[in-house]
Coordinates of C-alpha atoms and ligand atoms in Angstrom, one line a residue:
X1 CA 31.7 -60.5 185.4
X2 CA 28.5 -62.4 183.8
X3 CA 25.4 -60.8 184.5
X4 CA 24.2 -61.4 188.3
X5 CA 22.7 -64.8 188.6
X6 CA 19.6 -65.0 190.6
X7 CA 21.7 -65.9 193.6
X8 CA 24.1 -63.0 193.0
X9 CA 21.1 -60.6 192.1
X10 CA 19.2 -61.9 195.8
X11 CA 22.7 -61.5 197.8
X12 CA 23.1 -57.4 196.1
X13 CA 19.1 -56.9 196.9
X14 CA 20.0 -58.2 200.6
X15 CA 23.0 -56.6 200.9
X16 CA 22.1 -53.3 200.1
X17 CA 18.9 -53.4 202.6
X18 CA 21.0 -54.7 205.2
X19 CA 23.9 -52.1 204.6
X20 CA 21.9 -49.5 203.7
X21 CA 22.1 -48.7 200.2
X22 CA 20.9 -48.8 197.4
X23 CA 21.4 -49.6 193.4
X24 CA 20.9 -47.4 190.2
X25 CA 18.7 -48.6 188.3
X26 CA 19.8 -47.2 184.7
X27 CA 17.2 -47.2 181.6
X28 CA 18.9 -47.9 178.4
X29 CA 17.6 -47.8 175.0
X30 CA 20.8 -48.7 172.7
X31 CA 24.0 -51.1 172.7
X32 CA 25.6 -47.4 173.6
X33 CA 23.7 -46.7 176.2
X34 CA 24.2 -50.5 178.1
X35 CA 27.8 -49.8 177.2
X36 CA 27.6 -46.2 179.1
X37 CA 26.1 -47.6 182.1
X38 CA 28.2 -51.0 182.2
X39 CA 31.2 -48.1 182.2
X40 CA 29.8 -45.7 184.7
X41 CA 29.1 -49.0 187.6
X42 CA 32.4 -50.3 187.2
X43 CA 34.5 -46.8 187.2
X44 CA 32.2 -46.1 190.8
X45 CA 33.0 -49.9 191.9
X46 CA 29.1 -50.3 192.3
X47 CA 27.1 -53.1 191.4
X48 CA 24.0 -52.3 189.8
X49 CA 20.5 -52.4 187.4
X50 CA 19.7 -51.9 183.8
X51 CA 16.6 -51.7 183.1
X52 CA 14.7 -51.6 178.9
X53 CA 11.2 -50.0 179.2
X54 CA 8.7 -51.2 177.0
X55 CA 8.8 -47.8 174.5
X56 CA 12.9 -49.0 174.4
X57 CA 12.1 -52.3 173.8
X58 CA 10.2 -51.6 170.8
X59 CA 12.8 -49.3 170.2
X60 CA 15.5 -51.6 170.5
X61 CA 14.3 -54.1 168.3
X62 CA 14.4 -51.3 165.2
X63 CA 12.4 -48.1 165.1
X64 CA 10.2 -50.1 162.2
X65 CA 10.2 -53.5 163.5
X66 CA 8.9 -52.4 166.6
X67 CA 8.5 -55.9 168.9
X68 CA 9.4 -55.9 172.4
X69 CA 10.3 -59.1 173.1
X70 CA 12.4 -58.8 170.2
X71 CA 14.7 -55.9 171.5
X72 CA 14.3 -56.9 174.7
X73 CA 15.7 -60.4 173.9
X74 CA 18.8 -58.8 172.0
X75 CA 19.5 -56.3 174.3
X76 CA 19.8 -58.7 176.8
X77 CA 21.8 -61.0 174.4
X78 CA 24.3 -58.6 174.0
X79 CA 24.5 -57.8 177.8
X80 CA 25.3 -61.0 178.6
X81 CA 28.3 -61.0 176.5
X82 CA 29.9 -57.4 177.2
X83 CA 29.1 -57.3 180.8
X84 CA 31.9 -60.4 181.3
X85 CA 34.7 -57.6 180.4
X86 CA 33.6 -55.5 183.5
X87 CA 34.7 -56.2 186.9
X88 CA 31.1 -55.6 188.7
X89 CA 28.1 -57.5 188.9
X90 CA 25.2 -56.2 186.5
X91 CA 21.6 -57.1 187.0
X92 CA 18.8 -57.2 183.7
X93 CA 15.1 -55.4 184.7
X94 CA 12.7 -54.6 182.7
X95 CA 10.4 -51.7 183.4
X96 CA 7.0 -50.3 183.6
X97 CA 4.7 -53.0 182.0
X98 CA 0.6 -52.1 182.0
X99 CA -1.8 -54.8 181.9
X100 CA -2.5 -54.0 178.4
X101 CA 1.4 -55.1 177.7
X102 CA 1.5 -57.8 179.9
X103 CA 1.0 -60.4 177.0
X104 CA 3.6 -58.8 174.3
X105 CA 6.0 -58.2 176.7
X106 CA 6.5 -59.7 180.7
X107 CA 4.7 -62.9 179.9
X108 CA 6.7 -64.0 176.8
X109 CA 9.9 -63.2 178.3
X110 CA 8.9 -64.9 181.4
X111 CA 8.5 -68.1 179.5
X112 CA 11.9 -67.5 177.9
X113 CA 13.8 -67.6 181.2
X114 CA 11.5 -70.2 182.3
X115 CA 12.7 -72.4 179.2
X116 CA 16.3 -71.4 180.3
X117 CA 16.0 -72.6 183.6
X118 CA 14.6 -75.6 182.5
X119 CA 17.4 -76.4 180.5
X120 CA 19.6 -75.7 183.0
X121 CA 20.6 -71.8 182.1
X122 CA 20.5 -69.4 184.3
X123 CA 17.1 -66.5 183.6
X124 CA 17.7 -63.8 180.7
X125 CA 16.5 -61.0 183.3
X126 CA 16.8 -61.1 186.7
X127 CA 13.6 -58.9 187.3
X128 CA 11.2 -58.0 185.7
X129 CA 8.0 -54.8 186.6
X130 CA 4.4 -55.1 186.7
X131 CA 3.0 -51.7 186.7
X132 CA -0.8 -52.1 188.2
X133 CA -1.1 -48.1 188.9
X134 CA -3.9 -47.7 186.6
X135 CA -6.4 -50.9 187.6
X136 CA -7.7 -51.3 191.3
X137 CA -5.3 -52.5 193.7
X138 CA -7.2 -55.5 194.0
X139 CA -6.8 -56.4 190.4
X140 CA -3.6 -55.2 190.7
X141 CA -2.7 -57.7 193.7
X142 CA -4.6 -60.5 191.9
X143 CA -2.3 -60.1 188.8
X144 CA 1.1 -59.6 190.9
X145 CA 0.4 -63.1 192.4
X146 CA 0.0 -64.6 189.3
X147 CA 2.6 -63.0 188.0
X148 CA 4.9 -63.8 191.0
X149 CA 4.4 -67.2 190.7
X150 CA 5.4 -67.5 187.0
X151 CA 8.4 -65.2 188.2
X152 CA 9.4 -67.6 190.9
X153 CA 9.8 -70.4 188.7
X154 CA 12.3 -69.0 186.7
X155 CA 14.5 -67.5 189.9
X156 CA 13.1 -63.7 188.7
X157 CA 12.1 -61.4 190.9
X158 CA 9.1 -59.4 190.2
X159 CA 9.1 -55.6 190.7
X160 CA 4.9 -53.9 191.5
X161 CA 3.7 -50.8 192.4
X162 CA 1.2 -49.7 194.6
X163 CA 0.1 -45.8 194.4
X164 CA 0.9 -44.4 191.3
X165 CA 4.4 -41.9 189.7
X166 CA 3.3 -39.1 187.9
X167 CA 4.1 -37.7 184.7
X168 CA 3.8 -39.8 181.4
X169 CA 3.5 -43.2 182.1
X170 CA 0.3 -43.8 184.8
X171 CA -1.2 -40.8 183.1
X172 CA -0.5 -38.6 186.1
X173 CA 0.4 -35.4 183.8
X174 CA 0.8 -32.0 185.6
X175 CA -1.2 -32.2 188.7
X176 CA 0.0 -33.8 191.9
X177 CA -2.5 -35.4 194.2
X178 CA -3.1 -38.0 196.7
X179 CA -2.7 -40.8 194.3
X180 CA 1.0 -40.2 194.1
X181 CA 1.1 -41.4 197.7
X182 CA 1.1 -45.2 198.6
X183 CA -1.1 -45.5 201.7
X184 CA -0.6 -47.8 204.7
X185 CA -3.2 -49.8 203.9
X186 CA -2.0 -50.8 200.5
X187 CA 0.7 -52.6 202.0
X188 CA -0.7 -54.3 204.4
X189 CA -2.9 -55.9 201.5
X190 CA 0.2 -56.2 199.5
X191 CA 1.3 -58.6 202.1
X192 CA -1.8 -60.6 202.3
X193 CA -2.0 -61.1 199.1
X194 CA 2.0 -62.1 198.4
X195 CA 3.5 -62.5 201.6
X196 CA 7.1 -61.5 202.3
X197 CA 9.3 -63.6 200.2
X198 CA 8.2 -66.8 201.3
X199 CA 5.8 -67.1 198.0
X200 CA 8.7 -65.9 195.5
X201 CA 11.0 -62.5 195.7
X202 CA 9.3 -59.5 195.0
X203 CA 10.2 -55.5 195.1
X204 CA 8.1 -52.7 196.1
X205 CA 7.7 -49.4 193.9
X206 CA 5.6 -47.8 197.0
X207 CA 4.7 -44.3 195.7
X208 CA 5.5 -41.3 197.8
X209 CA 5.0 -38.6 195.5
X210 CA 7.2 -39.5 192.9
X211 CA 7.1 -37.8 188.9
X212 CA 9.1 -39.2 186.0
X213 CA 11.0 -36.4 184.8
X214 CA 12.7 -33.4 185.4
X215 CA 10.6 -30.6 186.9
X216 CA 11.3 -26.7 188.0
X217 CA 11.7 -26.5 191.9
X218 CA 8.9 -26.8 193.6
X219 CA 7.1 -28.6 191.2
X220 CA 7.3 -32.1 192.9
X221 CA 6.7 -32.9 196.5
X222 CA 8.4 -35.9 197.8
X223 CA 7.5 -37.1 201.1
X224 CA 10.2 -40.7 202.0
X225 CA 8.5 -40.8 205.4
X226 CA 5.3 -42.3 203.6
X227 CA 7.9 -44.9 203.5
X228 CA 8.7 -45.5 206.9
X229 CA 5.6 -45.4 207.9
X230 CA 4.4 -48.2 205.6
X231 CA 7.7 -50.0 206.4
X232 CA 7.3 -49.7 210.2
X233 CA 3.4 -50.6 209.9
X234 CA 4.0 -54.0 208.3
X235 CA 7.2 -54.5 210.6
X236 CA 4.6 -54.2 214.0
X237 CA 2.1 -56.6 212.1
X238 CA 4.7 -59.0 210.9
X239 CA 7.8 -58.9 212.8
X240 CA 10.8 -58.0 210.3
X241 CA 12.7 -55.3 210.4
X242 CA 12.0 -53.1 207.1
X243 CA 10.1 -55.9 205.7
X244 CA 9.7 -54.5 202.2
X245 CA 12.9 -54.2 199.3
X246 CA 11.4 -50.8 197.8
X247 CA 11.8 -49.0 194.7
X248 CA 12.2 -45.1 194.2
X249 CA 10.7 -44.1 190.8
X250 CA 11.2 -40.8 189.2
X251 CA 15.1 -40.4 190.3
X252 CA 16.0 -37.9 188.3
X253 CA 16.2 -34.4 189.5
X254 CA 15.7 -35.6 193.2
X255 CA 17.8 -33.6 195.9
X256 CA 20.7 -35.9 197.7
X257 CA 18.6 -35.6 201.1
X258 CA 15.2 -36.6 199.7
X259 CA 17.7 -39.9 198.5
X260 CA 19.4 -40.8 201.6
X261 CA 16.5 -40.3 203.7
X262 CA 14.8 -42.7 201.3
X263 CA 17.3 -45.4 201.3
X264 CA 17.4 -45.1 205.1
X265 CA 13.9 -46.8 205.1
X266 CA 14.5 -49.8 202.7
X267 CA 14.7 -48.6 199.2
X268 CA 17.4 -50.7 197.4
X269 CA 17.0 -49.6 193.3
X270 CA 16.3 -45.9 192.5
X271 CA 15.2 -45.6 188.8
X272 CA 17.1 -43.0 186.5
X273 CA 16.0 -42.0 183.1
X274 CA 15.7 -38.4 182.0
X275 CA 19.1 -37.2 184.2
X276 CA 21.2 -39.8 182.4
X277 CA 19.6 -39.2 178.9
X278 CA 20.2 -35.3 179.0
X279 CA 24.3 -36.6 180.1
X280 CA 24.4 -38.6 176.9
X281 CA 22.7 -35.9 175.0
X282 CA 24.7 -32.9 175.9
X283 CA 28.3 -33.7 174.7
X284 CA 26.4 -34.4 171.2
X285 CA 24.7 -30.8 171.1
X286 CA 28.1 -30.0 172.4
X287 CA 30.0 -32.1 169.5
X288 CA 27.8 -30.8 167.1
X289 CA 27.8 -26.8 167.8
X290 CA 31.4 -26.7 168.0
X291 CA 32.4 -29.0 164.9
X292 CA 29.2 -27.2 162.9
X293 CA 31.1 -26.8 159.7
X294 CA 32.3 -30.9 160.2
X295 CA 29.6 -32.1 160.4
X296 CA 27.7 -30.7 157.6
X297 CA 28.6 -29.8 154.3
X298 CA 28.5 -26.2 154.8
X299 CA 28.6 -24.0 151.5
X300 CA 29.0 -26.8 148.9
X301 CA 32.3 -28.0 151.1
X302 CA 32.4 -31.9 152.0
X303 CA 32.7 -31.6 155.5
X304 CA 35.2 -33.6 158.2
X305 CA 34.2 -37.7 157.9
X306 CA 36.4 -36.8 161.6
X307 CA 33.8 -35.5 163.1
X308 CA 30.6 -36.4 161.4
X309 CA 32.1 -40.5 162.5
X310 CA 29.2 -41.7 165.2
X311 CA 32.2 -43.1 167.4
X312 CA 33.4 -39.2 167.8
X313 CA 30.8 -37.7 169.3
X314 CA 29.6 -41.6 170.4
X315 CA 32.3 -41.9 172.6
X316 CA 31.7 -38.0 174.7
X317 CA 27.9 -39.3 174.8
X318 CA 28.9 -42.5 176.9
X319 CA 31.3 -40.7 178.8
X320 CA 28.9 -38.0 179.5
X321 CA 26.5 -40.6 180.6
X322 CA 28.8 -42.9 182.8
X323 CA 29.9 -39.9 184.7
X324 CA 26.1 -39.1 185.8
X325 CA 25.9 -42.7 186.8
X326 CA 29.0 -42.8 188.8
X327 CA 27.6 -39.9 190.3
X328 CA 24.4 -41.5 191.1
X329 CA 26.0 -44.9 193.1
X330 CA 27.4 -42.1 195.0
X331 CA 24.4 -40.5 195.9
X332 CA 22.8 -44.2 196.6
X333 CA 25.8 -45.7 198.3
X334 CA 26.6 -48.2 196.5
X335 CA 29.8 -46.6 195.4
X336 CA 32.8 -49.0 196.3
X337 CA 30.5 -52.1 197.5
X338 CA 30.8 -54.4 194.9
X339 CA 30.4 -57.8 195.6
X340 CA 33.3 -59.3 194.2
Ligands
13P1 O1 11.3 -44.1 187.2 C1 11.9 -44.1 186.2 C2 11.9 -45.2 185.2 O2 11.0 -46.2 185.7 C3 12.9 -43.0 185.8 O3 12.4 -41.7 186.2 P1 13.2 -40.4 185.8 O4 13.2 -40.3 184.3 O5 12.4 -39.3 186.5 O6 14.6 -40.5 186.3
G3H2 O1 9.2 -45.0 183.2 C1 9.9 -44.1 182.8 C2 11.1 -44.3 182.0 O2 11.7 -43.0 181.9 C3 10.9 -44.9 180.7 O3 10.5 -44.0 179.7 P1 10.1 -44.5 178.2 O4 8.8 -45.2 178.4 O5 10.0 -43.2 177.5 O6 11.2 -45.4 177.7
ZN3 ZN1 2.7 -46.9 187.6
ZN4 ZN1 9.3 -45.4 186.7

């Protein structure tokens, strides 16, 4: 299929709210990677989300030219093309962007997809985040509508967060507080400030206790009633049903109850990063234990071009990797539910 157009990305985000699931939203940092991830959605028969981060951007682009927009761009590029060989529906994201970012990466792309549209193309993402955890929520609001706006006229959605996800990227390293928990009253002033669709599409990464990474058990405290709570707050002010399209952050290592009870209050994309980078990893360490002497040049020998190839141990990477994500639309639901 080509990559979701904005009408098919807005029919999978109200489909899954309505039917109660929800999509993987899969970081990816290579043209392997996309390709693991295009394989793992279609061999569950799940729609679903990739999503470049701004460190894979960069990345993307080559480890010395280092410009987002630039490996953003290609990524993208080359998604559009490879994603018409698999039979599911595959929408672009692009994640965590600070306000520091905001100009060398969500803004130019914006304008990208709003030149697209204007010539009559559809957007080169479908979504894109603005992570506001580390300025005052006001600030943060006043952005996001901005932001929204620019968003709207290029049929993207716009992904914020209110609260903040530990680990690495708000800063949150090691200790878990109160800040990891959105509070009712941030979304009631999340929908002052950008109503409920009517102003453009928007998701919600509402925080309840969330941590990017993998942690030891006990380490990380999720609470998904914070969820309901906010959801069935806003409902009594505003009359809809689970007003809000949320966002789970910090998917990895999370226990299949703290997932379905999740998605049973409106969460519709649940990021995955370090879980589906160790299953790419491990058939490598795998690869390269067992086939030691082939992939060196052990003792003056000249080693197996077999198994030193890229595409050897390549291939058990993505296979390692699309199984973890079929796994995951399982967990989420969305296993089976393609659109079409
Ligand atoms: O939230 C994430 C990306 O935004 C992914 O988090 P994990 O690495 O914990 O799965
Ligand atoms: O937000 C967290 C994701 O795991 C992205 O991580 P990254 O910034 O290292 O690419
Ligand atoms: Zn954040
Ligand atoms: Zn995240």
């Amino acid at each position: 299929m080509p990559i979701a157009t904005p009408e098919v990305y807005a029919e999978m985000l109200d489909r899954a709210k309505r039917e109660g699931f929800a999509y993987p939203a899969i970081n990816v940092t290579s043209s392997q990677t996309l390709n693991a991830a295009l394989r793992g959605f279609a061999e569950a028969e799940s729609d679903g989300i990739v999503q470049v981060s701004t460190g894979g951007a960069e990345y993307l682009s080559g480890s010395t030219v280092k410009d987002m927009v630039t490996g953003a761009t290609a990524l993208a590029e080359y998604a559009h093309v490879v994603a018409d060989k698999y039979p599911v529906n595959i929408a672009l994201h692009t994640d965590h962007c600070p306000k520091n970012k905001l100009d060398g990466f969500v803004r130019p792309l914006l304008k990208i997809s709003q030149e697209r549209v204007a010539a009559g193309q559809n957007p080169l993402f479908q979504s894109h985040m603005w992570d506001g955890s580390a300025v005052p929520l006001e600030e943060n609001l006043s952005i996001a509508t901005e932001l929204l706006e620019e968003a709207r006229k290029a049929n993207i959605v716009l992904e914020l967060e209110i609260g903040v996800v530990g680990g690495e990227e708000d800063g949150v390293v090691g200790e878990i507080n109160e800040k990891l928990y959105s509070t009712v009253e941030d979304a009631m002033a999340t929908v002052e400030a950008l109503a409920l669709g009517e102003r453009g599409r928007y998701i919600l990464a509402a925080t309840f206790g969330n941590v990017h990474g993998v942690y030891k058990p006990g380490h990380v405290k999720l609470r998904p009633e914070v969820l309901k709570d906010i959801q069935d707050a806003v409902a009594a002010k505003h009359g809809q049903e689970k007003p809000f399209y949320l966002v789970f952050h910090g998917g990895s290592g999370s226990t299949l109850e703290e997932i379905r009870e999740a998605v049973s209050y409106g969460v519709v994309k649940m990021n995955i990063d370090t879980d589906t980078q160790y299953a790419f990893t491990r058939p490598v360490a795998d690869h390269m234990f067992k086939n030691y002497d082939g992939v060196l040049k052990v003792d003056g020998d000249v080693g197996n071009k077999k198994s030193y190839d890229p595409r050897s141990w390549g291939k058990a990477a993505e296979q390692g990797m699309a199984e973890r994500i079929s796994h995951a639309c399982e967990n989420l639901l969305s296993a089976g539910k393609k659109l079409r």
